mmCIF file of C-alpha atoms in Angstrom:
data_model
loop_
_atom_site.group_PDB
_atom_site.id
_atom_site.type_symbol
_atom_site.label_atom_id
_atom_site.label_comp_id
_atom_site.label_asym_id
_atom_site.label_seq_id
_atom_site.Cartn_x
_atom_site.Cartn_y
_atom_site.Cartn_z
ATOM 1 C CA UNK A 1 -0.198 0.111 0.029
ATOM 2 C CA UNK A 2 1.188 3.294 -0.767
ATOM 3 C CA UNK A 3 0.422 6.189 1.234
ATOM 4 C CA UNK A 4 1.302 10.324 0.780
ATOM 5 C CA UNK A 5 1.015 12.606 3.516
ATOM 6 C CA UNK A 6 0.903 16.489 2.455
ATOM 7 C CA UNK A 7 1.188 19.155 4.747
ATOM 8 C CA UNK A 8 3.033 22.633 4.838
ATOM 9 C CA UNK A 9 6.005 21.181 6.630
ATOM 10 C CA UNK A 10 6.650 18.113 8.826
ATOM 11 C CA UNK A 11 6.763 18.993 12.699
ATOM 12 C CA UNK A 12 7.379 17.055 15.779
ATOM 13 C CA UNK A 13 3.788 16.753 16.095
ATOM 14 C CA UNK A 14 3.475 14.596 12.949
ATOM 15 C CA UNK A 15 6.507 13.004 13.296
ATOM 16 C CA UNK A 16 5.565 9.910 15.327
ATOM 17 C CA UNK A 17 3.030 9.025 13.266
ATOM 18 C CA UNK A 18 4.718 9.455 10.072
ATOM 19 C CA UNK A 19 7.253 6.928 11.503
ATOM 20 C CA UNK A 20 4.562 4.510 12.470
ATOM 21 C CA UNK A 21 3.554 4.718 9.005
ATOM 22 C CA UNK A 22 7.169 4.286 7.232
ATOM 23 C CA UNK A 23 7.911 1.178 9.627
ATOM 24 C CA UNK A 24 4.850 -0.743 9.044
ATOM 25 C CA UNK A 25 5.424 -3.909 6.956
ATOM 26 C CA UNK A 26 4.138 -3.209 3.303
ATOM 27 C CA UNK A 27 3.592 0.181 3.402
ATOM 28 C CA UNK A 28 5.491 2.767 1.127
ATOM 29 C CA UNK A 29 5.178 6.095 2.780
ATOM 30 C CA UNK A 30 6.243 9.728 1.744
ATOM 31 C CA UNK A 31 5.402 12.947 3.421
ATOM 32 C CA UNK A 32 5.261 15.849 1.040
ATOM 33 C CA UNK A 33 6.424 18.932 2.644
ATOM 34 C CA UNK A 34 5.079 22.143 0.430
ATOM 35 C CA UNK A 35 7.049 25.061 1.961
ATOM 36 C CA UNK A 36 9.615 25.395 4.710
ATOM 37 C CA UNK A 37 9.404 25.887 8.297
ATOM 38 C CA UNK A 38 8.668 29.442 9.113
ATOM 39 C CA UNK A 39 10.814 31.715 11.451
ATOM 40 C CA UNK A 40 8.100 31.927 14.197
ATOM 41 C CA UNK A 41 8.271 28.187 14.593
ATOM 42 C CA UNK A 42 11.769 27.693 14.730
ATOM 43 C CA UNK A 43 11.733 30.262 17.777
ATOM 44 C CA UNK A 44 9.032 28.077 19.416
ATOM 45 C CA UNK A 45 11.522 24.882 19.193
ATOM 46 C CA UNK A 46 10.597 23.545 15.969
ATOM 47 C CA UNK A 47 13.138 21.802 14.122
ATOM 48 C CA UNK A 48 14.237 23.003 10.541
ATOM 49 C CA UNK A 49 15.632 19.343 9.136
ATOM 50 C CA UNK A 50 14.573 16.302 9.821
ATOM 51 C CA UNK A 51 16.858 13.184 8.793
ATOM 52 C CA UNK A 52 14.334 10.541 7.704
ATOM 53 C CA UNK A 53 14.158 8.846 4.357
ATOM 54 C CA UNK A 54 10.521 9.560 3.442
ATOM 55 C CA UNK A 55 10.463 13.080 3.750
ATOM 56 C CA UNK A 56 10.130 15.270 0.401
ATOM 57 C CA UNK A 57 10.479 18.877 0.553
ATOM 58 C CA UNK A 58 9.389 20.835 -2.572
ATOM 59 C CA UNK A 59 11.981 23.151 -3.670
ATOM 60 C CA UNK A 60 11.824 23.541 -7.238
ATOM 61 C CA UNK A 61 9.397 22.450 -10.246
ATOM 62 C CA UNK A 62 10.877 19.091 -10.626
ATOM 63 C CA UNK A 63 10.145 18.397 -6.880
ATOM 64 C CA UNK A 64 6.496 19.545 -7.415
ATOM 65 C CA UNK A 65 6.061 17.416 -10.909
ATOM 66 C CA UNK A 66 7.352 14.503 -8.884
ATOM 67 C CA UNK A 67 4.901 15.118 -5.731
ATOM 68 C CA UNK A 68 2.049 15.301 -8.538
ATOM 69 C CA UNK A 69 2.795 12.037 -9.728
ATOM 70 C CA UNK A 70 2.971 10.466 -5.993
ATOM 71 C CA UNK A 71 -0.574 12.290 -5.082
ATOM 72 C CA UNK A 72 -1.841 11.135 -8.080
ATOM 73 C CA UNK A 73 -0.712 7.554 -7.874
ATOM 74 C CA UNK A 74 -0.720 6.623 -4.458
ATOM 75 C CA UNK A 75 -3.321 4.230 -2.856
ATOM 76 C CA UNK A 76 -3.893 6.632 0.205
ATOM 77 C CA UNK A 77 -3.575 10.149 0.167
ATOM 78 C CA UNK A 78 -3.787 12.440 3.269
ATOM 79 C CA UNK A 79 -3.624 16.069 2.481
ATOM 80 C CA UNK A 80 -3.320 18.691 5.032
ATOM 81 C CA UNK A 81 -2.592 22.707 4.781
ATOM 82 C CA UNK A 82 -1.069 22.769 1.263
ATOM 83 C CA UNK A 83 -1.790 24.616 -2.185
ATOM 84 C CA UNK A 84 -5.067 23.575 -2.995
ATOM 85 C CA UNK A 85 -4.163 22.144 -6.767
ATOM 86 C CA UNK A 86 -2.250 19.513 -4.866
ATOM 87 C CA UNK A 87 -5.819 18.653 -3.318
ATOM 88 C CA UNK A 88 -7.681 18.893 -6.821
ATOM 89 C CA UNK A 89 -5.794 16.594 -8.348
ATOM 90 C CA UNK A 90 -6.009 13.836 -6.111
ATOM 91 C CA UNK A 91 -9.945 14.713 -5.817
ATOM 92 C CA UNK A 92 -10.473 14.464 -9.462
ATOM 93 C CA UNK A 93 -8.851 10.652 -9.513
ATOM 94 C CA UNK A 94 -11.736 9.788 -7.224
ATOM 95 C CA UNK A 95 -9.570 7.295 -5.012
ATOM 96 C CA UNK A 96 -8.978 7.426 -1.327
ATOM 97 C CA UNK A 97 -8.540 10.701 0.006
ATOM 98 C CA UNK A 98 -8.513 12.114 3.455
ATOM 99 C CA UNK A 99 -8.334 15.695 4.025
ATOM 100 C CA UNK A 100 -6.599 16.096 7.357
ATOM 101 C CA UNK A 101 -8.214 19.688 8.865
ATOM 102 C CA UNK A 102 -8.546 21.600 11.922
ATOM 103 C CA UNK A 103 -11.481 24.000 12.258
ATOM 104 C CA UNK A 104 -11.403 26.812 9.939
ATOM 105 C CA UNK A 105 -14.606 28.939 10.909
ATOM 106 C CA UNK A 106 -12.272 30.533 14.568
ATOM 107 C CA UNK A 107 -13.254 34.039 13.787
ATOM 108 C CA UNK A 108 -16.551 36.060 14.503
ATOM 109 C CA UNK A 109 -20.074 33.986 13.836
ATOM 110 C CA UNK A 110 -20.737 36.106 10.851
ATOM 111 C CA UNK A 111 -18.053 34.328 9.176
ATOM 112 C CA UNK A 112 -19.715 31.221 8.307
ATOM 113 C CA UNK A 113 -21.931 33.190 5.922
ATOM 114 C CA UNK A 114 -19.250 34.952 4.138
ATOM 115 C CA UNK A 115 -19.601 34.833 0.138
ATOM 116 C CA UNK A 116 -16.201 33.958 -0.233
ATOM 117 C CA UNK A 117 -16.098 31.214 2.494
ATOM 118 C CA UNK A 118 -19.035 29.381 1.287
ATOM 119 C CA UNK A 119 -17.682 29.686 -2.214
ATOM 120 C CA UNK A 120 -14.394 28.391 -1.604
ATOM 121 C CA UNK A 121 -15.758 25.419 0.371
ATOM 122 C CA UNK A 122 -18.899 24.373 -1.767
ATOM 123 C CA UNK A 123 -16.691 24.474 -4.958
ATOM 124 C CA UNK A 124 -13.260 22.779 -3.388
ATOM 125 C CA UNK A 125 -15.306 20.253 -1.822
ATOM 126 C CA UNK A 126 -18.783 19.803 -1.093
ATOM 127 C CA UNK A 127 -19.802 20.091 -4.995
ATOM 128 C CA UNK A 128 -16.726 17.359 -5.710
ATOM 129 C CA UNK A 129 -17.583 14.752 -2.897
ATOM 130 C CA UNK A 130 -17.377 11.247 -3.752
ATOM 131 C CA UNK A 131 -17.526 7.689 -1.681
ATOM 132 C CA UNK A 132 -13.613 7.410 -1.060
ATOM 133 C CA UNK A 133 -13.548 11.412 0.259
ATOM 134 C CA UNK A 134 -13.495 11.651 4.015
ATOM 135 C CA UNK A 135 -12.580 14.291 6.745
ATOM 136 C CA UNK A 136 -9.682 13.600 9.446
ATOM 137 C CA UNK A 137 -10.542 16.149 12.053
ATOM 138 C CA UNK A 138 -8.346 17.820 13.939
ATOM 139 C CA UNK A 139 -10.714 19.132 16.052
ATOM 140 C CA UNK A 140 -14.013 18.365 17.693
ATOM 141 C CA UNK A 141 -15.219 21.500 15.520
ATOM 142 C CA UNK A 142 -14.074 20.767 11.992
ATOM 143 C CA UNK A 143 -17.057 18.235 11.420
ATOM 144 C CA UNK A 144 -19.481 21.337 12.198
ATOM 145 C CA UNK A 145 -17.338 23.770 10.014
ATOM 146 C CA UNK A 146 -17.319 21.970 6.720
ATOM 147 C CA UNK A 147 -20.786 20.366 7.337
ATOM 148 C CA UNK A 148 -22.267 23.606 7.344
ATOM 149 C CA UNK A 149 -21.078 23.880 3.914
ATOM 150 C CA UNK A 150 -22.606 20.634 3.213
ATOM 151 C CA UNK A 151 -19.202 18.891 3.059
ATOM 152 C CA UNK A 152 -18.170 15.728 4.487
ATOM 153 C CA UNK A 153 -21.633 15.062 6.002
ATOM 154 C CA UNK A 154 -21.332 11.537 7.526
ATOM 155 C CA UNK A 155 -17.618 11.363 6.252
ATOM 156 C CA UNK A 156 -16.134 13.160 9.340
ATOM 157 C CA UNK A 157 -13.806 11.096 11.603
ATOM 158 C CA UNK A 158 -12.340 11.608 14.772
ATOM 159 C CA UNK A 159 -8.443 12.383 14.296
ATOM 160 C CA UNK A 160 -5.842 14.773 15.493
ATOM 161 C CA UNK A 161 -2.413 15.119 16.301
ATOM 162 C CA UNK A 162 -0.536 12.045 17.925
ATOM 163 C CA UNK A 163 2.368 13.368 19.917
ATOM 164 C CA UNK A 164 5.166 10.929 21.216
ATOM 165 C CA UNK A 165 4.618 8.600 24.310
ATOM 166 C CA UNK A 166 6.448 9.216 27.268
ATOM 167 C CA UNK A 167 9.767 6.867 27.800
ATOM 168 C CA UNK A 168 8.540 5.910 31.363
ATOM 169 C CA UNK A 169 6.132 3.666 32.898
ATOM 170 C CA UNK A 170 3.350 5.445 34.460
ATOM 171 C CA UNK A 171 4.997 4.200 38.002
ATOM 172 C CA UNK A 172 8.524 5.693 37.355
ATOM 173 C CA UNK A 173 6.308 9.418 36.060
ATOM 174 C CA UNK A 174 4.360 9.090 39.403
ATOM 175 C CA UNK A 175 7.671 8.556 41.596
ATOM 176 C CA UNK A 176 8.802 12.066 39.841
ATOM 177 C CA UNK A 177 5.741 14.083 40.358
ATOM 178 C CA UNK A 178 6.732 16.988 42.813
ATOM 179 C CA UNK A 179 5.797 16.565 46.684
ATOM 180 C CA UNK A 180 4.737 20.057 46.727
ATOM 181 C CA UNK A 181 1.956 21.218 44.694
ATOM 182 C CA UNK A 182 3.132 21.760 41.163
ATOM 183 C CA UNK A 183 0.817 23.597 38.390
ATOM 184 C CA UNK A 184 2.034 23.869 34.674
ATOM 185 C CA UNK A 185 0.849 25.749 31.964
ATOM 186 C CA UNK A 186 2.533 25.866 28.238
ATOM 187 C CA UNK A 187 2.348 27.758 25.028
ATOM 188 C CA UNK A 188 2.938 30.979 23.070
ATOM 189 C CA UNK A 189 1.453 34.011 25.565
ATOM 190 C CA UNK A 190 -1.346 34.768 23.065
ATOM 191 C CA UNK A 191 -4.819 36.327 23.838
ATOM 192 C CA UNK A 192 -6.450 33.335 22.597
ATOM 193 C CA UNK A 193 -4.491 30.946 24.842
ATOM 194 C CA UNK A 194 -5.636 32.944 28.341
ATOM 195 C CA UNK A 195 -2.929 32.553 30.653
ATOM 196 C CA UNK A 196 -4.425 35.095 32.919
ATOM 197 C CA UNK A 197 -6.810 32.300 33.495
ATOM 198 C CA UNK A 198 -3.920 30.322 35.431
ATOM 199 C CA UNK A 199 -2.826 33.573 37.088
ATOM 200 C CA UNK A 200 -6.378 33.935 39.029
ATOM 201 C CA UNK A 201 -5.961 30.191 39.884
ATOM 202 C CA UNK A 202 -2.409 31.016 41.514
ATOM 203 C CA UNK A 203 -4.656 34.052 43.076
ATOM 204 C CA UNK A 204 -7.063 31.714 44.260
ATOM 205 C CA UNK A 205 -4.091 29.327 45.931
ATOM 206 C CA UNK A 206 -2.511 32.080 47.768
ATOM 207 C CA UNK A 207 -5.983 33.671 49.080
ATOM 208 C CA UNK A 208 -6.775 30.161 50.550
ATOM 209 C CA UNK A 209 -3.162 29.866 52.043
ATOM 210 C CA UNK A 210 -2.514 27.009 49.715
ATOM 211 C CA UNK A 211 1.510 26.352 49.155
ATOM 212 C CA UNK A 212 2.412 25.547 45.296
ATOM 213 C CA UNK A 213 4.088 26.736 42.545
ATOM 214 C CA UNK A 214 3.212 27.338 38.947
ATOM 215 C CA UNK A 215 5.495 27.601 35.688
ATOM 216 C CA UNK A 216 4.886 29.153 32.763
ATOM 217 C CA UNK A 217 6.644 28.007 29.690
ATOM 218 C CA UNK A 218 6.355 30.437 26.545
ATOM 219 C CA UNK A 219 7.119 33.621 24.925
ATOM 220 C CA UNK A 220 4.353 36.311 22.957
ATOM 221 C CA UNK A 221 2.632 39.212 22.758
ATOM 222 C CA UNK A 222 0.970 39.174 26.091
ATOM 223 C CA UNK A 223 3.735 38.010 28.107
ATOM 224 C CA UNK A 224 4.529 41.520 29.886
ATOM 225 C CA UNK A 225 0.920 41.936 30.719
ATOM 226 C CA UNK A 226 0.868 38.594 32.333
ATOM 227 C CA UNK A 227 4.252 39.270 34.428
ATOM 228 C CA UNK A 228 2.515 42.512 35.327
ATOM 229 C CA UNK A 229 -0.632 40.817 36.819
ATOM 230 C CA UNK A 230 1.585 38.637 38.782
ATOM 231 C CA UNK A 231 3.536 41.406 40.149
ATOM 232 C CA UNK A 232 0.003 43.469 40.656
ATOM 233 C CA UNK A 233 -1.435 40.152 42.781
ATOM 234 C CA UNK A 234 2.284 40.012 44.642
ATOM 235 C CA UNK A 235 2.457 36.364 43.302
ATOM 236 C CA UNK A 236 6.276 36.047 42.012
ATOM 237 C CA UNK A 237 7.449 34.131 45.234
ATOM 238 C CA UNK A 238 5.364 30.989 43.810
ATOM 239 C CA UNK A 239 5.255 31.850 40.073
ATOM 240 C CA UNK A 240 8.197 31.053 37.621
ATOM 241 C CA UNK A 241 8.413 32.151 34.129
ATOM 242 C CA UNK A 242 10.465 30.204 31.421
ATOM 243 C CA UNK A 243 10.918 31.071 27.803
ATOM 244 C CA UNK A 244 10.480 28.836 24.617
ATOM 245 C CA UNK A 245 12.401 25.787 24.807
ATOM 246 C CA UNK A 246 12.688 22.287 23.153
ATOM 247 C CA UNK A 247 9.899 19.924 23.381
ATOM 248 C CA UNK A 248 11.782 17.551 25.212
ATOM 249 C CA UNK A 249 12.320 19.735 28.120
ATOM 250 C CA UNK A 250 8.769 20.772 28.298
ATOM 251 C CA UNK A 251 8.058 16.923 28.781
ATOM 252 C CA UNK A 252 10.635 17.089 31.395
ATOM 253 C CA UNK A 253 8.390 19.723 33.218
ATOM 254 C CA UNK A 254 5.382 17.791 32.841
ATOM 255 C CA UNK A 255 6.817 14.490 34.120
ATOM 256 C CA UNK A 256 7.287 16.463 37.333
ATOM 257 C CA UNK A 257 4.161 18.540 37.569
ATOM 258 C CA UNK A 258 0.849 17.561 39.221
ATOM 259 C CA UNK A 259 -1.619 19.600 37.387
ATOM 260 C CA UNK A 260 -1.664 21.136 33.877
ATOM 261 C CA UNK A 261 -3.837 24.010 33.208
ATOM 262 C CA UNK A 262 -5.226 24.277 29.019
ATOM 263 C CA UNK A 263 -6.603 27.494 29.016
ATOM 264 C CA UNK A 264 -7.410 28.068 25.313
ATOM 265 C CA UNK A 265 -10.719 29.155 23.652
ATOM 266 C CA UNK A 266 -12.383 28.183 20.360
ATOM 267 C CA UNK A 267 -9.413 30.098 18.234
ATOM 268 C CA UNK A 268 -7.182 26.998 19.492
ATOM 269 C CA UNK A 269 -7.207 24.501 16.671
ATOM 270 C CA UNK A 270 -6.150 21.484 18.230
ATOM 271 C CA UNK A 271 -3.499 21.914 21.366
ATOM 272 C CA UNK A 272 -0.944 19.406 21.233
ATOM 273 C CA UNK A 273 0.056 20.246 24.762
ATOM 274 C CA UNK A 274 -2.986 18.676 25.994
ATOM 275 C CA UNK A 275 -1.690 15.267 24.322
ATOM 276 C CA UNK A 276 1.752 15.916 25.661
ATOM 277 C CA UNK A 277 0.567 16.650 29.392
ATOM 278 C CA UNK A 278 -1.897 13.711 29.798
ATOM 279 C CA UNK A 279 1.075 11.434 28.199
ATOM 280 C CA UNK A 280 3.106 12.924 31.154
ATOM 281 C CA UNK A 281 0.559 11.988 33.584
ATOM 282 C CA UNK A 282 -0.538 15.131 34.636
ATOM 283 C CA UNK A 283 -4.119 15.720 36.122
ATOM 284 C CA UNK A 284 -4.989 18.056 33.478
ATOM 285 C CA UNK A 285 -7.856 21.025 33.284
ATOM 286 C CA UNK A 286 -8.933 21.937 29.892
ATOM 287 C CA UNK A 287 -11.321 24.290 28.395
ATOM 288 C CA UNK A 288 -13.833 22.906 26.473
ATOM 289 C CA UNK A 289 -13.471 25.481 23.971
ATOM 290 C CA UNK A 290 -10.051 23.997 22.551
ATOM 291 C CA UNK A 291 -10.420 21.517 19.550
ATOM 292 C CA UNK A 292 -8.734 18.408 21.458
ATOM 293 C CA UNK A 293 -10.443 18.610 24.559
ATOM 294 C CA UNK A 294 -13.992 16.985 24.165
ATOM 295 C CA UNK A 295 -11.597 14.148 21.935
ATOM 296 C CA UNK A 296 -9.429 13.533 24.512
ATOM 297 C CA UNK A 297 -10.853 13.653 27.753
ATOM 298 C CA UNK A 298 -14.347 11.799 28.954
ATOM 299 C CA UNK A 299 -17.343 13.325 29.555
ATOM 300 C CA UNK A 300 -17.027 11.538 33.240
ATOM 301 C CA UNK A 301 -13.764 13.347 33.800
ATOM 302 C CA UNK A 302 -11.938 10.329 34.877
ATOM 303 C CA UNK A 303 -9.261 11.154 32.787
ATOM 304 C CA UNK A 304 -9.011 14.890 33.074
ATOM 305 C CA UNK A 305 -11.447 17.868 33.749
ATOM 306 C CA UNK A 306 -13.564 19.920 31.408
ATOM 307 C CA UNK A 307 -14.223 23.298 32.373
ATOM 308 C CA UNK A 308 -16.595 25.624 30.904
ATOM 309 C CA UNK A 309 -14.072 28.915 29.666
ATOM 310 C CA UNK A 310 -14.617 30.864 32.732
ATOM 311 C CA UNK A 311 -12.382 31.772 35.667
ATOM 312 C CA UNK A 312 -14.627 30.687 38.454
ATOM 313 C CA UNK A 313 -15.318 26.908 36.898
ATOM 314 C CA UNK A 314 -11.512 26.509 36.317
ATOM 315 C CA UNK A 315 -10.950 27.125 39.714
ATOM 316 C CA UNK A 316 -13.664 24.546 40.848
ATOM 317 C CA UNK A 317 -12.069 22.086 38.861
ATOM 318 C CA UNK A 318 -8.418 22.684 40.248
ATOM 319 C CA UNK A 319 -9.756 22.584 43.944
ATOM 320 C CA UNK A 320 -11.518 18.853 42.894
ATOM 321 C CA UNK A 321 -7.842 17.814 42.974
ATOM 322 C CA UNK A 322 -6.302 19.802 45.501
ATOM 323 C CA UNK A 323 -9.206 18.275 47.884
ATOM 324 C CA UNK A 324 -9.117 14.981 46.662
ATOM 325 C CA UNK A 325 -5.572 13.478 45.987
ATOM 326 C CA UNK A 326 -7.094 10.044 45.480
ATOM 327 C CA UNK A 327 -9.187 11.528 42.212
ATOM 328 C CA UNK A 328 -5.983 13.486 41.225
ATOM 329 C CA UNK A 329 -3.914 10.184 41.319
ATOM 330 C CA UNK A 330 -7.000 8.412 39.210
ATOM 331 C CA UNK A 331 -7.071 11.019 36.420
ATOM 332 C CA UNK A 332 -3.375 11.276 36.018
ATOM 333 C CA UNK A 333 -3.182 7.279 35.714
ATOM 334 C CA UNK A 334 -6.132 7.442 33.420
ATOM 335 C CA UNK A 335 -4.698 10.237 31.448
ATOM 336 C CA UNK A 336 -1.582 8.250 30.693
ATOM 337 C CA UNK A 337 -3.477 5.301 29.494
ATOM 338 C CA UNK A 338 -5.555 7.287 27.483
ATOM 339 C CA UNK A 339 -3.056 8.649 25.308
ATOM 340 C CA UNK A 340 -0.653 5.495 25.487
ATOM 341 C CA UNK A 341 -3.542 2.602 24.555
ATOM 342 C CA UNK A 342 -5.660 4.831 22.407
ATOM 343 C CA UNK A 343 -4.842 8.140 21.151
ATOM 344 C CA UNK A 344 -1.239 7.121 20.163
ATOM 345 C CA UNK A 345 0.941 7.098 17.013
ATOM 346 C CA UNK A 346 0.953 3.407 16.761
ATOM 347 C CA UNK A 347 -2.711 3.372 17.013
ATOM 348 C CA UNK A 348 -3.531 6.061 14.630
ATOM 349 C CA UNK A 349 -1.615 4.653 12.029
ATOM 350 C CA UNK A 350 -2.918 0.756 12.497
ATOM 351 C CA UNK A 351 -6.418 1.936 12.452
ATOM 352 C CA UNK A 352 -5.908 4.250 9.126
ATOM 353 C CA UNK A 353 -4.228 1.600 7.200
ATOM 354 C CA UNK A 354 -6.653 -1.162 8.198
ATOM 355 C CA UNK A 355 -9.662 1.200 7.311
ATOM 356 C CA UNK A 356 -8.050 1.995 3.726
ATOM 357 C CA UNK A 357 -7.364 -1.760 3.301
ATOM 358 C CA UNK A 358 -11.146 -2.378 3.714
ATOM 359 C CA UNK A 359 -12.175 0.623 1.171
ATOM 360 C CA UNK A 360 -9.535 -0.683 -1.168
ATOM 361 C CA UNK A 361 -11.197 -4.438 -0.987
ATOM 362 C CA UNK A 362 -14.490 -2.517 -1.541
ATOM 363 C CA UNK A 363 -15.761 -3.869 1.736
ATOM 364 C CA UNK A 364 -18.765 -2.488 3.857
ATOM 365 C CA UNK A 365 -17.630 0.620 5.579
ATOM 366 C CA UNK A 366 -17.061 -0.001 9.511
ATOM 367 C CA UNK A 367 -15.909 2.836 11.970
ATOM 368 C CA UNK A 368 -14.487 2.589 15.547
ATOM 369 C CA UNK A 369 -16.713 2.692 18.233
ATOM 370 C CA UNK A 370 -14.514 5.372 19.713
ATOM 371 C CA UNK A 371 -11.230 6.872 19.556
ATOM 372 C CA UNK A 372 -9.288 7.852 16.042
ATOM 373 C CA UNK A 373 -11.374 6.942 12.719
ATOM 374 C CA UNK A 374 -14.398 7.047 15.096
ATOM 375 C CA UNK A 375 -17.327 9.064 13.783
ATOM 376 C CA UNK A 376 -16.968 12.411 14.498
ATOM 377 C CA UNK A 377 -20.334 14.318 15.068
ATOM 378 C CA UNK A 378 -21.055 18.059 13.830
ATOM 379 C CA UNK A 379 -20.713 20.050 17.072
ATOM 380 C CA UNK A 380 -21.067 23.737 16.976
ATOM 381 C CA UNK A 381 -19.654 26.325 19.442
ATOM 382 C CA UNK A 382 -23.256 26.208 21.500
ATOM 383 C CA UNK A 383 -23.862 22.444 21.190
ATOM 384 C CA UNK A 384 -20.825 21.966 22.988
ATOM 385 C CA UNK A 385 -21.077 23.953 25.914
ATOM 386 C CA UNK A 386 -24.805 22.295 26.437
ATOM 387 C CA UNK A 387 -22.275 18.719 26.172
ATOM 388 C CA UNK A 388 -20.705 19.860 29.766
ATOM 389 C CA UNK A 389 -24.153 19.840 31.587
#
């Protein structure tokens, strides 16, 4: 089976899945990178070069022509962010095509009524739908965004990013956790990621005489604003700010931390830090608005807690852990197992290959009950909040 994965560039979030495809028996795998890694991503710790034999970078016309042949002739095409002409030539073959996408309606609500948005989605996908087209949703909200325009109805599948697993067993991770209550926030310091929510949690802990450490890792436009807020609340004795660092170093902090706070809003496409924190045995509190939350965290909250986007609810969920250490320990273990045993690169790769084999053999389509390649229902922003009740 020949599998081609096309995206803008290869990054550390996609690498584990690509390695799984490449190492599978009877699979001929290629990753086509259509552009260079942007400078802002390099500053975040992204790597510029990957020494992997399956990578094809498009640097000239010869590379592009070769890529087009691969895309047309392969058995399975997974196509993410790239020039539409590369998608179009695959769609027109009517062969198996997985569109890999986060949500695209992240802005104001009126955008879904934009004539340009409607024209683009309907002409590119809705009007060209065929039996071998599927949407790999890298956000719980992606299905709704596409389905609103009539695209990928009943063809939207749960997917996402599949980060590397911890090299440690859970028993080893548990020993690494700090005795003193430790909280961690990781990401770019941007408005959409709401690091101020974590500061408000810290203020609540101080006001209630609860000893803790909170670490922020990341830089960004509002970092000085957050530092000023911390100073105004007189919290510097318990809060540490660290700059961008390699993802390997971030994982070391995750493996030591008790609680991970994921505070992004609807503008967050996926949020791979949630995968990484859960794989590191953190008890997470995650905003329902981020694309990964409702895929990775169970509604019964045995592998993490989901908060409604308000500071008050975030504080309540954090206190649930603090007031019940056995619950925090249970969530930590279940989070680790969720990523290791279900949302792992190995499981995702195997499921996609098995699913594709059935399609190639014209067998009846059978979707998985949960996890990767299970059905992703069309959930709007409003619908999602109702699911929390």
